[in-house]
Amino acid sequence: MSQTRPTAVIVLAAGQGTRMKSALPKVMHPIGGRSLLHHAVAAAAGTSPEHLVVVVRHEREQLVAHLDSLPVASTRTVLIADQDEVPGTGRAAECALTQLPEDLSGTVVVTYGDVPLLTAETISSLVEVHESARNAVTVLSAEVDEPTGYGRIVRDASGALLRIVEQKDASEDERAIREINSGIYAFDAADLRAGLASLTTDNAQGEKYLTDVIGHSREAGRPVAATATDDLWQVEGANDRVQLAKLGKELNRRQCEKFMRAGVSIIDPDTTWIDTDVAIGQDVTILPGVQLLGATDIAAGAVIGPDSTLKDTEVGAGAHVVRTHSELAAIGPSANVGPFAYLRPGTSLGEGGKIGTFVETKNSEIGKGAKVPHLSYVGDAEIGEGSNIGAASVFVNYDGVNKHRTVVGKHARMGSDNMYVAPVTVGDGAYSGASTTVRKDVPAGALAITVAPQRNLEGWVKANRPGTPAAQAAEAATEGEPASE
Ligand code: UD1
Ligand code: MG
């Protein structure tokens, strides 16, 4: 790859993106869990250029803050170039050059901030073609069925590239051309500088066209070429929300395919959504209706789904997660979660542990082999290794003003319908009866009970609810028995 490393990659993102009809800048709309701009910058950075420049103008502050927040910003410098009021892709490239050394030499790549499926590999092979032919400009083109709106690749009778003509400036014959300009180019730095210096706004749109650099280089006797890609998705931009959804779906299809080829079973790729930053180990099985979002990481052999959404969640090897919604949680190896579990941020479940049906957890550590199997809320708690929390229990963490913590020790056997009124601590190996309201600490090995003794008022139903089905059933059941007092 080292010989295909460009000197600079310029990502154009100064356009307005009005067709999105959105308060959010176009290039900040996400697919696959990353903004369009993040995808574009990641592909650019993936070619390890010496310089990476993003050209901005509309919503400048928001874009710059967003660029600063991207992971790439922590490992390399992303230069910002501000485009002025002169419109056009050519002007955008000119503004980018002001951020680069004046004597820049080598290959300068231009890409767009709204073309999310372009890969670093495709950019690198364009650079390779460009450099091995010693071209002044090499443009990535594509043959499409519906070329309307794109710049057209104009070739001479021998097939050599002459120039690019924009839709609005094109003649009828030129409009019939189906080979279009993707907007992705490799330039020799000196030729780019010379070409940009010659640009005017003398065209149908009153813009400085970057595409005119090609005609200029050609007229100056420099070699120019267009190389066609057959992967149209990689050069498709998102201009409205319909295209955004189409690109998102295709990105996802590619993600699923990548993981299946790497040894992940995806039962229904059509209903499985996997964000770009997700990691999945070998022999993981993903059942239908699963969304793996953010930085979710699934270890080998786990089974996820059906119908689960895991965001920024870590799942250990061999764990089973069924019909679950989880965010910022860690599920240990061989643990069981769901069906119908809700894991909120800060949940951590130990190896072989269980968070069962209709259980909500938050900011809680549930130890190795510990179980919260049914109908419970666990908030701000620590549950020790091997302990069992009975059905329908609530960790009462909120006093109306502050949140408090509950600690349950190891191997405790807690009854059903317990209320843990925090702050409170239950010792190792303790037990509790059903319906205990744990307000005081329970020492290790003690049995805690708070319920009053049960009283049975015999004959109450017959006396107070005569004639009801309950009274009749009771009468039938007690027939022949001696009346009790
Ligand atoms: C451009 C090409 C056209 C090509 C098409 C591919 C020119 C003159 N035309 O069309 O040949 O087929 O892309 O999609 O280059 N941008 C800026 N500053 C500007 C204008 C645009 O940074 O002043 C950025 C936009 O944010 C966008 C990209 O450049 O990322 C393309 O802009 P857009 O207006 O969509 O493309 P066209 O100029 O119509
Ligand atoms: Mg335009």
JSON list of C-alpha atoms in Angstrom, two decimals, residues 107-204:
[
{"chain": "A", "resi": 107, "resn": "THR", "atom": "CA", "xyz": [-0.98, 12.90, -5.62]},
{"chain": "A", "resi": 108, "resn": "VAL", "atom": "CA", "xyz": [-3.92, 14.87, -4.28]},
{"chain": "A", "resi": 109, "resn": "VAL", "atom": "CA", "xyz": [-7.24, 13.02, -4.05]},
{"chain": "A", "resi": 110, "resn": "VAL", "atom": "CA", "xyz": [-10.59, 14.80, -3.97]},
{"chain": "A", "resi": 111, "resn": "THR", "atom": "CA", "xyz": [-13.67, 13.07, -2.52]},
{"chain": "A", "resi": 112, "resn": "TYR", "atom": "CA", "xyz": [-17.08, 14.17, -1.23]},
{"chain": "A", "resi": 113, "resn": "GLY", "atom": "CA", "xyz": [-18.41, 14.29, 2.31]},
{"chain": "A", "resi": 114, "resn": "ASP", "atom": "CA", "xyz": [-21.78, 12.91, 1.21]},
{"chain": "A", "resi": 115, "resn": "VAL", "atom": "CA", "xyz": [-20.54, 9.73, -0.51]},
{"chain": "A", "resi": 116, "resn": "PRO", "atom": "CA", "xyz": [-20.52, 7.22, 2.34]},
{"chain": "A", "resi": 117, "resn": "LEU", "atom": "CA", "xyz": [-19.83, 3.85, 0.70]},
{"chain": "A", "resi": 118, "resn": "LEU", "atom": "CA", "xyz": [-16.53, 4.76, -0.95]},
{"chain": "A", "resi": 119, "resn": "THR", "atom": "CA", "xyz": [-13.75, 2.68, 0.60]},
{"chain": "A", "resi": 120, "resn": "ALA", "atom": "CA", "xyz": [-10.09, 3.39, 1.27]},
{"chain": "A", "resi": 121, "resn": "GLU", "atom": "CA", "xyz": [-9.25, 0.46, -1.06]},
{"chain": "A", "resi": 122, "resn": "THR", "atom": "CA", "xyz": [-11.06, 2.12, -3.97]},
{"chain": "A", "resi": 123, "resn": "ILE", "atom": "CA", "xyz": [-9.28, 5.42, -3.35]},
{"chain": "A", "resi": 124, "resn": "SER", "atom": "CA", "xyz": [-5.94, 3.61, -3.14]},
{"chain": "A", "resi": 125, "resn": "SER", "atom": "CA", "xyz": [-6.49, 1.76, -6.39]},
{"chain": "A", "resi": 126, "resn": "LEU", "atom": "CA", "xyz": [-7.43, 5.03, -8.11]},
{"chain": "A", "resi": 127, "resn": "VAL", "atom": "CA", "xyz": [-4.15, 6.49, -6.84]},
{"chain": "A", "resi": 128, "resn": "GLU", "atom": "CA", "xyz": [-2.31, 3.43, -8.09]},
{"chain": "A", "resi": 129, "resn": "VAL", "atom": "CA", "xyz": [-3.81, 3.70, -11.60]},
{"chain": "A", "resi": 130, "resn": "HIS", "atom": "CA", "xyz": [-3.11, 7.43, -11.58]},
{"chain": "A", "resi": 131, "resn": "GLU", "atom": "CA", "xyz": [0.50, 7.13, -10.48]},
{"chain": "A", "resi": 132, "resn": "SER", "atom": "CA", "xyz": [1.44, 4.21, -12.68]},
{"chain": "A", "resi": 133, "resn": "ALA", "atom": "CA", "xyz": [0.11, 6.11, -15.74]},
{"chain": "A", "resi": 134, "resn": "ARG", "atom": "CA", "xyz": [1.83, 9.32, -14.53]},
{"chain": "A", "resi": 135, "resn": "ASN", "atom": "CA", "xyz": [-1.38, 11.21, -15.22]},
{"chain": "A", "resi": 136, "resn": "ALA", "atom": "CA", "xyz": [-2.09, 14.83, -14.44]},
{"chain": "A", "resi": 137, "resn": "VAL", "atom": "CA", "xyz": [-5.66, 13.88, -13.53]},
{"chain": "A", "resi": 138, "resn": "THR", "atom": "CA", "xyz": [-7.41, 10.53, -13.21]},
{"chain": "A", "resi": 139, "resn": "VAL", "atom": "CA", "xyz": [-11.14, 10.71, -12.65]},
{"chain": "A", "resi": 140, "resn": "LEU", "atom": "CA", "xyz": [-13.21, 7.85, -11.30]},
{"chain": "A", "resi": 141, "resn": "SER", "atom": "CA", "xyz": [-16.16, 7.47, -13.67]},
{"chain": "A", "resi": 142, "resn": "ALA", "atom": "CA", "xyz": [-19.16, 5.16, -13.82]},
{"chain": "A", "resi": 143, "resn": "GLU", "atom": "CA", "xyz": [-21.53, 3.91, -16.48]},
{"chain": "A", "resi": 144, "resn": "VAL", "atom": "CA", "xyz": [-25.11, 4.53, -15.33]},
{"chain": "A", "resi": 145, "resn": "ASP", "atom": "CA", "xyz": [-28.58, 4.02, -16.78]},
{"chain": "A", "resi": 146, "resn": "GLU", "atom": "CA", "xyz": [-29.88, 7.39, -15.58]},
{"chain": "A", "resi": 147, "resn": "PRO", "atom": "CA", "xyz": [-27.09, 10.00, -16.00]},
{"chain": "A", "resi": 148, "resn": "THR", "atom": "CA", "xyz": [-29.32, 13.08, -15.54]},
{"chain": "A", "resi": 149, "resn": "GLY", "atom": "CA", "xyz": [-27.78, 15.64, -13.22]},
{"chain": "A", "resi": 150, "resn": "TYR", "atom": "CA", "xyz": [-24.23, 14.32, -13.39]},
{"chain": "A", "resi": 151, "resn": "GLY", "atom": "CA", "xyz": [-21.25, 15.70, -15.25]},
{"chain": "A", "resi": 152, "resn": "ARG", "atom": "CA", "xyz": [-20.62, 13.64, -18.41]},
{"chain": "A", "resi": 153, "resn": "ILE", "atom": "CA", "xyz": [-17.32, 12.11, -19.44]},
{"chain": "A", "resi": 154, "resn": "VAL", "atom": "CA", "xyz": [-16.56, 13.34, -22.97]},
{"chain": "A", "resi": 155, "resn": "ARG", "atom": "CA", "xyz": [-14.14, 11.17, -24.95]},
{"chain": "A", "resi": 156, "resn": "ASP", "atom": "CA", "xyz": [-12.76, 11.49, -28.48]},
{"chain": "A", "resi": 157, "resn": "ALA", "atom": "CA", "xyz": [-13.22, 8.92, -31.23]},
{"chain": "A", "resi": 158, "resn": "SER", "atom": "CA", "xyz": [-10.27, 6.92, -29.92]},
{"chain": "A", "resi": 159, "resn": "GLY", "atom": "CA", "xyz": [-11.81, 6.82, -26.44]},
{"chain": "A", "resi": 160, "resn": "ALA", "atom": "CA", "xyz": [-9.34, 9.28, -24.87]},
{"chain": "A", "resi": 161, "resn": "LEU", "atom": "CA", "xyz": [-10.76, 11.59, -22.20]},
{"chain": "A", "resi": 162, "resn": "LEU", "atom": "CA", "xyz": [-11.29, 15.14, -23.49]},
{"chain": "A", "resi": 163, "resn": "ARG", "atom": "CA", "xyz": [-13.16, 16.92, -20.75]},
{"chain": "A", "resi": 164, "resn": "ILE", "atom": "CA", "xyz": [-16.13, 16.77, -18.38]},
{"chain": "A", "resi": 165, "resn": "VAL", "atom": "CA", "xyz": [-19.28, 18.69, -19.19]},
{"chain": "A", "resi": 166, "resn": "GLU", "atom": "CA", "xyz": [-21.90, 19.49, -16.57]},
{"chain": "A", "resi": 167, "resn": "GLN", "atom": "CA", "xyz": [-25.56, 18.61, -17.18]},
{"chain": "A", "resi": 168, "resn": "LYS", "atom": "CA", "xyz": [-26.56, 22.27, -17.39]},
{"chain": "A", "resi": 169, "resn": "ASP", "atom": "CA", "xyz": [-23.82, 23.11, -19.90]},
{"chain": "A", "resi": 170, "resn": "ALA", "atom": "CA", "xyz": [-24.16, 19.97, -22.00]},
{"chain": "A", "resi": 171, "resn": "SER", "atom": "CA", "xyz": [-25.44, 19.71, -25.57]},
{"chain": "A", "resi": 172, "resn": "GLU", "atom": "CA", "xyz": [-28.14, 17.21, -26.46]},
{"chain": "A", "resi": 173, "resn": "ASP", "atom": "CA", "xyz": [-25.52, 14.76, -27.74]},
{"chain": "A", "resi": 174, "resn": "GLU", "atom": "CA", "xyz": [-23.45, 15.13, -24.59]},
{"chain": "A", "resi": 175, "resn": "ARG", "atom": "CA", "xyz": [-26.50, 14.54, -22.43]},
{"chain": "A", "resi": 176, "resn": "ALA", "atom": "CA", "xyz": [-26.91, 11.16, -24.10]},
{"chain": "A", "resi": 177, "resn": "ILE", "atom": "CA", "xyz": [-23.56, 10.05, -22.68]},
{"chain": "A", "resi": 178, "resn": "ARG", "atom": "CA", "xyz": [-24.03, 7.52, -19.90]},
{"chain": "A", "resi": 179, "resn": "GLU", "atom": "CA", "xyz": [-20.53, 7.61, -18.50]},
{"chain": "A", "resi": 180, "resn": "ILE", "atom": "CA", "xyz": [-20.65, 10.06, -15.61]},
{"chain": "A", "resi": 181, "resn": "ASN", "atom": "CA", "xyz": [-18.17, 11.82, -13.36]},
{"chain": "A", "resi": 182, "resn": "SER", "atom": "CA", "xyz": [-18.29, 10.41, -9.83]},
{"chain": "A", "resi": 183, "resn": "GLY", "atom": "CA", "xyz": [-16.59, 13.52, -8.45]},
{"chain": "A", "resi": 184, "resn": "ILE", "atom": "CA", "xyz": [-13.71, 11.46, -7.10]},
{"chain": "A", "resi": 185, "resn": "TYR", "atom": "CA", "xyz": [-10.32, 12.27, -8.61]},
{"chain": "A", "resi": 186, "resn": "ALA", "atom": "CA", "xyz": [-6.60, 11.83, -8.26]},
{"chain": "A", "resi": 187, "resn": "PHE", "atom": "CA", "xyz": [-4.60, 14.91, -9.30]},
{"chain": "A", "resi": 188, "resn": "ASP", "atom": "CA", "xyz": [-0.93, 15.58, -9.61]},
{"chain": "A", "resi": 189, "resn": "ALA", "atom": "CA", "xyz": [-0.48, 18.45, -7.13]},
{"chain": "A", "resi": 190, "resn": "ALA", "atom": "CA", "xyz": [1.25, 20.78, -9.63]},
{"chain": "A", "resi": 191, "resn": "ASP", "atom": "CA", "xyz": [-1.37, 20.13, -12.32]},
{"chain": "A", "resi": 192, "resn": "LEU", "atom": "CA", "xyz": [-4.15, 20.75, -9.82]},
{"chain": "A", "resi": 193, "resn": "ARG", "atom": "CA", "xyz": [-2.62, 24.09, -8.82]},
{"chain": "A", "resi": 194, "resn": "ALA", "atom": "CA", "xyz": [-2.19, 25.14, -12.46]},
{"chain": "A", "resi": 195, "resn": "GLY", "atom": "CA", "xyz": [-5.68, 23.99, -13.41]},
{"chain": "A", "resi": 196, "resn": "LEU", "atom": "CA", "xyz": [-7.38, 25.73, -10.49]},
{"chain": "A", "resi": 197, "resn": "ALA", "atom": "CA", "xyz": [-5.59, 28.98, -11.36]},
{"chain": "A", "resi": 198, "resn": "SER", "atom": "CA", "xyz": [-7.25, 28.89, -14.78]},
{"chain": "A", "resi": 199, "resn": "LEU", "atom": "CA", "xyz": [-10.84, 28.41, -13.56]},
{"chain": "A", "resi": 200, "resn": "THR", "atom": "CA", "xyz": [-13.57, 30.93, -14.26]},
{"chain": "A", "resi": 201, "resn": "THR", "atom": "CA", "xyz": [-17.23, 31.09, -13.33]},
{"chain": "A", "resi": 202, "resn": "ASP", "atom": "CA", "xyz": [-18.18, 31.45, -16.97]},
{"chain": "A", "resi": 203, "resn": "ASN", "atom": "CA", "xyz": [-20.76, 28.64, -17.12]},
{"chain": "A", "resi": 204, "resn": "ALA", "atom": "CA", "xyz": [-24.45, 27.94, -16.70]}
]
